[in-house]
XYZ file of N, CA and C in Angstrom:
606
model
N -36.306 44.110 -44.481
C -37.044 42.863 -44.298
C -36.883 41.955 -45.512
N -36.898 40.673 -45.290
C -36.239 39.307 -46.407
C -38.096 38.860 -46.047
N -38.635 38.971 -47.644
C -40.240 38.333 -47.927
C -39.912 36.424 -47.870
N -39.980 35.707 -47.439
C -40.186 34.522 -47.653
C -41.394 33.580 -48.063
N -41.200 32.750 -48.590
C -42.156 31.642 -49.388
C -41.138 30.721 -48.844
N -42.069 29.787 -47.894
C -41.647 28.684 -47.366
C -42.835 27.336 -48.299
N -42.363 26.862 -48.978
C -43.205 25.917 -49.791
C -42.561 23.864 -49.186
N -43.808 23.410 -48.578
C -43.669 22.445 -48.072
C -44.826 21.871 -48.049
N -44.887 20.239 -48.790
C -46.386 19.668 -48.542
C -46.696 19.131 -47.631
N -45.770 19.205 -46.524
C -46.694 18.570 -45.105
C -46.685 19.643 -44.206
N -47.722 19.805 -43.881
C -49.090 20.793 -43.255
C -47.925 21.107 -42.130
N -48.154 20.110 -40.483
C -47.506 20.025 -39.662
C -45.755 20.710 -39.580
N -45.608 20.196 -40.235
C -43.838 20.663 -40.721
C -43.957 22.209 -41.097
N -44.228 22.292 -42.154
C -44.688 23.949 -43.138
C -45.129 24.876 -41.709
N -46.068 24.730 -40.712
C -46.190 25.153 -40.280
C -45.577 25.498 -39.078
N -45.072 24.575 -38.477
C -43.729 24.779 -37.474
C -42.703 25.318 -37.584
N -42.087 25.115 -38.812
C -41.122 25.808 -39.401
C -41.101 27.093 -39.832
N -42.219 27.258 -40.441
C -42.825 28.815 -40.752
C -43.078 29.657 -39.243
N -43.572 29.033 -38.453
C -43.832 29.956 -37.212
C -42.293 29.890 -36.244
N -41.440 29.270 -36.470
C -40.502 29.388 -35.723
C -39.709 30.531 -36.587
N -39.562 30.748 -38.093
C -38.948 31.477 -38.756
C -39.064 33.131 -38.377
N -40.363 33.260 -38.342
C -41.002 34.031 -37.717
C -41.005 34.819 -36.557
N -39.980 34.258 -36.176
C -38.892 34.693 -34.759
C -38.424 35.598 -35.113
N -37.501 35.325 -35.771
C -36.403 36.072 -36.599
C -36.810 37.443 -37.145
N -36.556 39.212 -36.842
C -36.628 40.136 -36.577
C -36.968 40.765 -37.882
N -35.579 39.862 -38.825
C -35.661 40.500 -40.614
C -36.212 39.904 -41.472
N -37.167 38.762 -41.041
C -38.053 37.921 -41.804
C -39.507 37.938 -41.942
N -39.481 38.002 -43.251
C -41.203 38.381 -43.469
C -41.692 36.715 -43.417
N -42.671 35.697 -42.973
C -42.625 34.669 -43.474
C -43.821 34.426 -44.202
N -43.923 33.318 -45.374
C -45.612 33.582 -45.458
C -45.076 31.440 -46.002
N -46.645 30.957 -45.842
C -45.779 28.926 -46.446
C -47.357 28.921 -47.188
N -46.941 28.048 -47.887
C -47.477 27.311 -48.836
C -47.436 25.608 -49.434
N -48.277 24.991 -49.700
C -47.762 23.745 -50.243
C -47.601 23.795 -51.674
N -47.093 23.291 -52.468
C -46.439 23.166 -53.362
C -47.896 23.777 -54.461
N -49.103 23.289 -54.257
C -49.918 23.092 -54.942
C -50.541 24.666 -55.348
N -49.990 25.081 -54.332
C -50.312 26.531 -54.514
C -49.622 27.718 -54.693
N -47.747 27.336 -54.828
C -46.823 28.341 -54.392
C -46.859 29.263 -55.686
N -47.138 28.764 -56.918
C -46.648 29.789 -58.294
C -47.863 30.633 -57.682
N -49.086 30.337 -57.489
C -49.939 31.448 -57.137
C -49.127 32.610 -56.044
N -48.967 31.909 -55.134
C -48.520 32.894 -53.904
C -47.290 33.363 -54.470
N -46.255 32.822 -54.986
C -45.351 33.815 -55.617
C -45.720 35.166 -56.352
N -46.458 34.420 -57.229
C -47.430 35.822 -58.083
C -47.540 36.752 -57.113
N -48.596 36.531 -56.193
C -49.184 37.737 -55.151
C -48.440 38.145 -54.286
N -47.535 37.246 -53.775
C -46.743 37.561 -52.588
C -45.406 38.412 -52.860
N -44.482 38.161 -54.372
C -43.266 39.001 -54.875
C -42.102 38.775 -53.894
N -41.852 37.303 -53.145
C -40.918 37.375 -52.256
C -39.496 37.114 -52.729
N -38.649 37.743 -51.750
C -37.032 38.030 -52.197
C -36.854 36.785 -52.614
N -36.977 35.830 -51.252
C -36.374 33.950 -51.240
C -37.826 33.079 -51.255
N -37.734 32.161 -51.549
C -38.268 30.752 -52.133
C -37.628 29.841 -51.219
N -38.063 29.570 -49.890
C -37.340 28.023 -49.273
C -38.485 26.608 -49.820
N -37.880 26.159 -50.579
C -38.592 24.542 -51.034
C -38.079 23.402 -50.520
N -38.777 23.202 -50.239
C -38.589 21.372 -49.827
C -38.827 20.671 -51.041
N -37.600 20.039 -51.517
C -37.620 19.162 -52.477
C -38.096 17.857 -52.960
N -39.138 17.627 -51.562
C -39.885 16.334 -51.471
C -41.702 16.790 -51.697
N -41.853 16.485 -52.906
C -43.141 16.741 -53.673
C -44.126 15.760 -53.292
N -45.518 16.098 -52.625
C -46.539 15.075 -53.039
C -47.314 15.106 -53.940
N -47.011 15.667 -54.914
C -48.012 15.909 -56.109
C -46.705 15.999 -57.341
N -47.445 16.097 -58.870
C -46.677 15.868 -59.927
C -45.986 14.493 -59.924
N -46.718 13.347 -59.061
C -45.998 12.338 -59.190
C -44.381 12.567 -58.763
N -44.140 13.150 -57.525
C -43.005 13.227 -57.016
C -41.731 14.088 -57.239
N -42.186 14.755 -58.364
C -41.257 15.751 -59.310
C -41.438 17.021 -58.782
N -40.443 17.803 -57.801
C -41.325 19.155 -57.416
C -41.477 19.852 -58.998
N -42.006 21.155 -58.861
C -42.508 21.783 -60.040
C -41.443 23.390 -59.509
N -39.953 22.951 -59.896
C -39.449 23.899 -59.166
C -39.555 25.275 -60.164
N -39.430 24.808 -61.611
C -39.853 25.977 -62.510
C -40.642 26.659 -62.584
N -41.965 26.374 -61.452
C -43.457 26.972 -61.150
C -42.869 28.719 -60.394
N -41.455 28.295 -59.448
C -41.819 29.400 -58.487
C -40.849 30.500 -59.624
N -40.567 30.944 -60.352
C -40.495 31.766 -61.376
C -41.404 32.063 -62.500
N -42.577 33.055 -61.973
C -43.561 33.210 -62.697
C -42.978 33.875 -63.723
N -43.598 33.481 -64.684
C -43.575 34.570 -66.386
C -44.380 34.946 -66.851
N -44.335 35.426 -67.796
C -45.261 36.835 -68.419
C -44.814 37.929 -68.631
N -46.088 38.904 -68.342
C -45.880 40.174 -68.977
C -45.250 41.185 -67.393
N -45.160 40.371 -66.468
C -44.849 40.934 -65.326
C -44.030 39.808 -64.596
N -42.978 39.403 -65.052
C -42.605 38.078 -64.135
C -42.042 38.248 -62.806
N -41.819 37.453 -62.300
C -41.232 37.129 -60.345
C -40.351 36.347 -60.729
N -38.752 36.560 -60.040
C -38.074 35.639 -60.011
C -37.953 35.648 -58.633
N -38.084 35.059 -57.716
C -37.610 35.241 -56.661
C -36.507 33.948 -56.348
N -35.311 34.181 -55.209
C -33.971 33.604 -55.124
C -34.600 32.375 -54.545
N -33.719 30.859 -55.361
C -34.363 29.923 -54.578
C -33.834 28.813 -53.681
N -34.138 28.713 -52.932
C -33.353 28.030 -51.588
C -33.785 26.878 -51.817
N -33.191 25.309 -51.364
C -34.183 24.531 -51.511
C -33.325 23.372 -50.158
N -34.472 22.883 -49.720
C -34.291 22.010 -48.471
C -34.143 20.485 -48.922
N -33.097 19.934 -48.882
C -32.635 18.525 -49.784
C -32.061 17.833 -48.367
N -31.479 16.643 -49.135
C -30.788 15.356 -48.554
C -29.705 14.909 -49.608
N -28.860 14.528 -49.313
C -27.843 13.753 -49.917
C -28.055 12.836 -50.314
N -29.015 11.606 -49.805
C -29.169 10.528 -50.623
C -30.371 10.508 -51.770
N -30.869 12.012 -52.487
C -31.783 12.132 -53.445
C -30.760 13.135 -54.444
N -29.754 12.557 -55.190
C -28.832 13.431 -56.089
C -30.115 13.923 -56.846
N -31.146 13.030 -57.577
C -31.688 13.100 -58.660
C -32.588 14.957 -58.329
N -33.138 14.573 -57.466
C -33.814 16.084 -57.094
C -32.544 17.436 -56.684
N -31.456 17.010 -56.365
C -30.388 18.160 -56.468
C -30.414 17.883 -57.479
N -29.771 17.474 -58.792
C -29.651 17.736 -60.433
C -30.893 18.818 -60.747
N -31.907 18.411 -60.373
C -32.684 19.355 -60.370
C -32.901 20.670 -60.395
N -32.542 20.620 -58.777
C -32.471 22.175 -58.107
C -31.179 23.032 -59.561
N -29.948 22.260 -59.206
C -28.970 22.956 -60.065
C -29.982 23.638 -61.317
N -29.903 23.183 -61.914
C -30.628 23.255 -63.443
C -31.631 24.268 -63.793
N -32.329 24.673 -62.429
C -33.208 25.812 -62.300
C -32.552 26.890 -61.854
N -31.514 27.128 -61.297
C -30.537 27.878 -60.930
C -30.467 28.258 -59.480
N -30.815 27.347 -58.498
C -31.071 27.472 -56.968
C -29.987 27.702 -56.397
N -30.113 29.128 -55.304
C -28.573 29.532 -55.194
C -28.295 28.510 -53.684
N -29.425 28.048 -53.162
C -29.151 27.898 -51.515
C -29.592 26.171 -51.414
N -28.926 25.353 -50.995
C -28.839 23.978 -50.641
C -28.712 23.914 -49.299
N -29.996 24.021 -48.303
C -29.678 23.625 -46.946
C -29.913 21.822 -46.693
N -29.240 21.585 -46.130
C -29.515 19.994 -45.571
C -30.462 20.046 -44.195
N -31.747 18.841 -44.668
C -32.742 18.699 -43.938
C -32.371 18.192 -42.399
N -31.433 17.670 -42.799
C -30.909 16.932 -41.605
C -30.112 18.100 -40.490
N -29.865 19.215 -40.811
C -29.384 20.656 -40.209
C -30.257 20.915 -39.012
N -29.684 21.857 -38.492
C -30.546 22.836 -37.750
C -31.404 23.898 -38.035
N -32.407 24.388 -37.305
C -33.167 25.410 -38.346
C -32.305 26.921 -38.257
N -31.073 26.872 -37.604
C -30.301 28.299 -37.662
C -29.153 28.139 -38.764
N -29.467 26.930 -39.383
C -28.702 26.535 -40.607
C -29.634 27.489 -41.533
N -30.827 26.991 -41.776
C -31.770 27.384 -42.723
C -31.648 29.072 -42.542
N -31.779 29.664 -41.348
C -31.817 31.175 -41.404
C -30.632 31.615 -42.183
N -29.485 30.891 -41.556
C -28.329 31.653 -42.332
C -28.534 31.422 -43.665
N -29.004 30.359 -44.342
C -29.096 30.111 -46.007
C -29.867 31.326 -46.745
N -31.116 31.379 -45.769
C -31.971 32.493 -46.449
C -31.390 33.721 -46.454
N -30.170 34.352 -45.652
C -30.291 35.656 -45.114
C -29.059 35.325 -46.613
N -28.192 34.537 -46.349
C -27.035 34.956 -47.963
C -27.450 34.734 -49.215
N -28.720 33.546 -49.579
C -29.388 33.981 -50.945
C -29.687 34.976 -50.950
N -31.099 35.720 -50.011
C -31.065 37.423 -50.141
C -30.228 37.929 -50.988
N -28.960 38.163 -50.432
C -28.043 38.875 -51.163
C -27.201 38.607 -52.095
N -27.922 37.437 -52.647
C -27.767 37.073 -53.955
C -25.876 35.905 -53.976
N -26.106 35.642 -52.478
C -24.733 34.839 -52.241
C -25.221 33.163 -52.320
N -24.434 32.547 -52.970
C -24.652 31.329 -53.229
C -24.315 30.011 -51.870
N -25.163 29.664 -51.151
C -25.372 29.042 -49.767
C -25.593 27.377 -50.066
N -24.313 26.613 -49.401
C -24.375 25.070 -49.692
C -23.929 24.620 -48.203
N -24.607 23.583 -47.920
C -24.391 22.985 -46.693
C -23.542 22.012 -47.311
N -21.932 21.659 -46.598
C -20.728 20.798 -47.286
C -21.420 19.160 -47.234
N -22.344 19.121 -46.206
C -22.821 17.505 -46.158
C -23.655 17.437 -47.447
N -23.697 17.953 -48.202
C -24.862 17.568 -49.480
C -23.816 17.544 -50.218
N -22.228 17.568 -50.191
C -21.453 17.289 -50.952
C -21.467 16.016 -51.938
N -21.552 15.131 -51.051
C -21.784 13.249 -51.499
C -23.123 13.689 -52.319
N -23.907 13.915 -52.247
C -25.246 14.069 -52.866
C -24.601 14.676 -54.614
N -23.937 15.625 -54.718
C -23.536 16.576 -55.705
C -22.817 15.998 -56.525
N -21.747 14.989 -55.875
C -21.024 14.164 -56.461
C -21.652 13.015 -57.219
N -22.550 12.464 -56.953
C -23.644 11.746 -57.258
C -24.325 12.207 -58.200
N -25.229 13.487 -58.683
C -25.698 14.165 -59.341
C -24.496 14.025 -60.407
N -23.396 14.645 -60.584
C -22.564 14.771 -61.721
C -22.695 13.710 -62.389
N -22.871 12.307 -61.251
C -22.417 11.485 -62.063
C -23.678 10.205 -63.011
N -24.626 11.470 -62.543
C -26.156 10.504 -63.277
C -25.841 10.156 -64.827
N -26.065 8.979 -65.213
C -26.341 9.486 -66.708
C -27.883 9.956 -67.298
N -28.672 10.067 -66.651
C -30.293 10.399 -67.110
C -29.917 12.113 -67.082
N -30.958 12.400 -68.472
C -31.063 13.727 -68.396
C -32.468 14.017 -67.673
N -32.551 14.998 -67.422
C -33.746 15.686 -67.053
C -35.188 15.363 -67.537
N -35.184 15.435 -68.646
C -36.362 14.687 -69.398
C -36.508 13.082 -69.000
N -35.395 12.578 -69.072
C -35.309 11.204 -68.994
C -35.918 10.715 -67.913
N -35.653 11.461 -66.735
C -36.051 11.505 -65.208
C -37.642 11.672 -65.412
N -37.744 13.220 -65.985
C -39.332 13.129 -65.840
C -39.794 11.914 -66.429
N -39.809 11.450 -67.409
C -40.309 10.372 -67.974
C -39.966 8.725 -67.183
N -39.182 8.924 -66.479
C -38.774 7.397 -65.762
C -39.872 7.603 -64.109
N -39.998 8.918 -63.699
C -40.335 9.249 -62.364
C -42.056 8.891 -62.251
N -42.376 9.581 -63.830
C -43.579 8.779 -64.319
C -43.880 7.721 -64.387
N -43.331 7.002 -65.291
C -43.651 5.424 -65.187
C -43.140 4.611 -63.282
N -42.458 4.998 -62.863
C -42.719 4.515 -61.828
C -43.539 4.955 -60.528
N -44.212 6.010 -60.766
C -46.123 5.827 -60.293
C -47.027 4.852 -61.243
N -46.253 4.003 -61.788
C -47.240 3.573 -62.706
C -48.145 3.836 -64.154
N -47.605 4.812 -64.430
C -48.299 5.505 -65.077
C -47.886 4.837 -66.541
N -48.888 4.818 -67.694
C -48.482 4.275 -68.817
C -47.507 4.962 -69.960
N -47.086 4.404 -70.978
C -46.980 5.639 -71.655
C -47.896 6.619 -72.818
N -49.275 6.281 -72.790
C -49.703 7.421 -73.392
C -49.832 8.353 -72.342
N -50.426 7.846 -71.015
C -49.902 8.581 -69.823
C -49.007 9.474 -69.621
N -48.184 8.759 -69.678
C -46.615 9.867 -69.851
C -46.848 10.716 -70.845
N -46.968 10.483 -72.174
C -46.962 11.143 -73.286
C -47.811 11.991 -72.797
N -49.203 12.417 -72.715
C -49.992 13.471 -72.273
C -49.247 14.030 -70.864
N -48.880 13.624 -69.790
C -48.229 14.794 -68.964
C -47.332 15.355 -69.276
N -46.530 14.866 -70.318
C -45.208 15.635 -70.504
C -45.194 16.081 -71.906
N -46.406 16.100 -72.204
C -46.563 17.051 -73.830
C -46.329 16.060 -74.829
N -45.797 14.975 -75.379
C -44.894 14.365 -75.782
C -45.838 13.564 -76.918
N -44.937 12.637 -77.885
C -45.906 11.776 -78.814
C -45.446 10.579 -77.776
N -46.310 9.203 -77.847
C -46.530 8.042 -77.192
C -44.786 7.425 -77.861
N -44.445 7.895 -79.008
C -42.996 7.420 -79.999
C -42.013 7.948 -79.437
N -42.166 8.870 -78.714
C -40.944 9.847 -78.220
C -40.527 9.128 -76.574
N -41.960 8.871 -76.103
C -42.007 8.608 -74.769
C -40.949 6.776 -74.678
N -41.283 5.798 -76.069
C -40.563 4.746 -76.359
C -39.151 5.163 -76.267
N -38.884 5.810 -77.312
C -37.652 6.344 -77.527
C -36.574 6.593 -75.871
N -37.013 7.656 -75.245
C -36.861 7.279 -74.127
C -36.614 6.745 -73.110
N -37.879 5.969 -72.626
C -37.662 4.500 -71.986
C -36.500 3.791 -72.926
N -36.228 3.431 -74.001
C -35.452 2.760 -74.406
C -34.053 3.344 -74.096
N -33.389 5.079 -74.185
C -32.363 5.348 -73.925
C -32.018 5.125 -71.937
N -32.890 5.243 -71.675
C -33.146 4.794 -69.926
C -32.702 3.393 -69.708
N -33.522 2.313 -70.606
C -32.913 1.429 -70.237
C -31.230 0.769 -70.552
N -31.207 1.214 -71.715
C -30.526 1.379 -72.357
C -28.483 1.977 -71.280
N -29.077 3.235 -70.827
C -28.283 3.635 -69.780
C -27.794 3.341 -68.547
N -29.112 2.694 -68.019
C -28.967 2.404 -67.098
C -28.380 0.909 -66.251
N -28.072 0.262 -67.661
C -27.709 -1.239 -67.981
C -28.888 -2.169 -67.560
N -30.073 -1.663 -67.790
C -31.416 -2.737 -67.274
C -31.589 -3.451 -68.344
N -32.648 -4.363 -67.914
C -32.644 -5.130 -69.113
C -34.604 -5.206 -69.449
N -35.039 -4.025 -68.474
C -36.885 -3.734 -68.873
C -36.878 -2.580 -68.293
N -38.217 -2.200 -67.983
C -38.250 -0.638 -67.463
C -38.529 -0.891 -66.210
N -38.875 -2.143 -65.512
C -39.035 -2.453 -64.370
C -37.855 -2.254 -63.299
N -36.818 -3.146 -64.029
C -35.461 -2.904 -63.580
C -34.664 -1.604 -63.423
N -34.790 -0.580 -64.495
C -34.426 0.741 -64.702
C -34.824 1.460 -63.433
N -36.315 1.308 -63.258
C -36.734 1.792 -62.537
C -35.963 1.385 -60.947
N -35.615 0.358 -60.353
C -35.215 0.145 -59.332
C -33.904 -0.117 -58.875
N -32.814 0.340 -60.503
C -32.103 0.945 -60.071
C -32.041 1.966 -60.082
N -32.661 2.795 -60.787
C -32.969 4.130 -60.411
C -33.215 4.852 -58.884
N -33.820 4.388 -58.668
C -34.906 4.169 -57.024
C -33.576 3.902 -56.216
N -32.509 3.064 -56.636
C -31.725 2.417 -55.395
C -30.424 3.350 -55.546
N -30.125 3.974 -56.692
C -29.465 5.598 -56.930
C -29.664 6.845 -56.190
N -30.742 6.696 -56.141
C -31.753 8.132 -55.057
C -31.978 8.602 -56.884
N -31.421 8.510 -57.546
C -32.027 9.443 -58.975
C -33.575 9.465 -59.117
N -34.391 8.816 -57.773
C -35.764 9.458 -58.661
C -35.974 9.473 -56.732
């Protein structure tokens, strides 16, 4: 039997998907929304992790480093994650955490079974249409940080704002925004931001 963590923040979906999975003979299923999955990882110890890469919380950033608990007893469990091609910025993501399985949302759900059943076994699972997406990702110039900090300010958020969610001094968070804009050929953070937005990078 393959333990699953299906992590998805819309109720309706999470749950359809989870009960159709549930079909399937060698599948344990158990879902969660995002807000709660490092918990249920903890308790639950499942093989695969299917995430949906579309967050309603953290200001839009899933918290994909959550579903690898640490400590004195950690969980890694294998992580699958449910994307689109026109959001490179959240594949850069996934990569970076080390996600072996890229199903495309736009698939079938016997796409998704097969993804889960070859992470299991520790086989690395890409749907070829998230190709354009990947190609895109290579070619961001924002790092990771940069993202968190740009994904922020465009909820609005200020920068001592920023600075307190992301640990940071209010000088560092400048610094920043300035290499963002800087990169991104804007000429404010307003602009950064919407080409950012019109990239899929956030």
């Amino acid at each position: 039997m393959i333990t699953v963590l299906l992590v998805h923040d819309v109720c309706l979906v999470r749950s359809v998907l989870a009960e159709w999975l549930c079909r399937e003979p060698d599948l344990n299923v158990f879902d969660s929304p995002w807000g709660s999955a490092s918990a249920h990882v903890k308790s639950l110890r499942p093989d695969v992790c299917a995430a949906d890469l579309e967050c309603s919380d953290s200001y839009g950033i899933p918290p994909l480093g959550e579903l690898c608990v640490r400590g004195s007893d950690p969980v890694h469990p294998r992580l699958l994650v449910l994307a689109t091609a026109n959001r490179p910025g959240l594949l850069k993501r996934a990569v970076e955490v080390g996600a072996l399985g890229y199903v495309d949302k736009e698939g079938s759900p016997e796409n998704l079974v097969d993804g889960i059943r070859r992470v299991a076994q520790g086989e690395r699972f890409v749907n070829d249409s998230l190709g354009f997406g990947f190609l895109k990702a290579a070619q961001m110039p924002l790092t990771r940080r940069e993202l968190s900090v740009l994904s922020l300010a465009a909820e609005g958020a200020s920068i001592a704002e920023i600075a307190g969610s992301l640990h940071l001094s209010s000088g560092t968070v400048r610094n920043y925004m300035a290499a963002i804009t800087r990169k991104t050929g804007a000429r404010n953070r307003i602009e950064a931001i919407r080409i950012s937005q019109g990239e899929g990078w956030l």
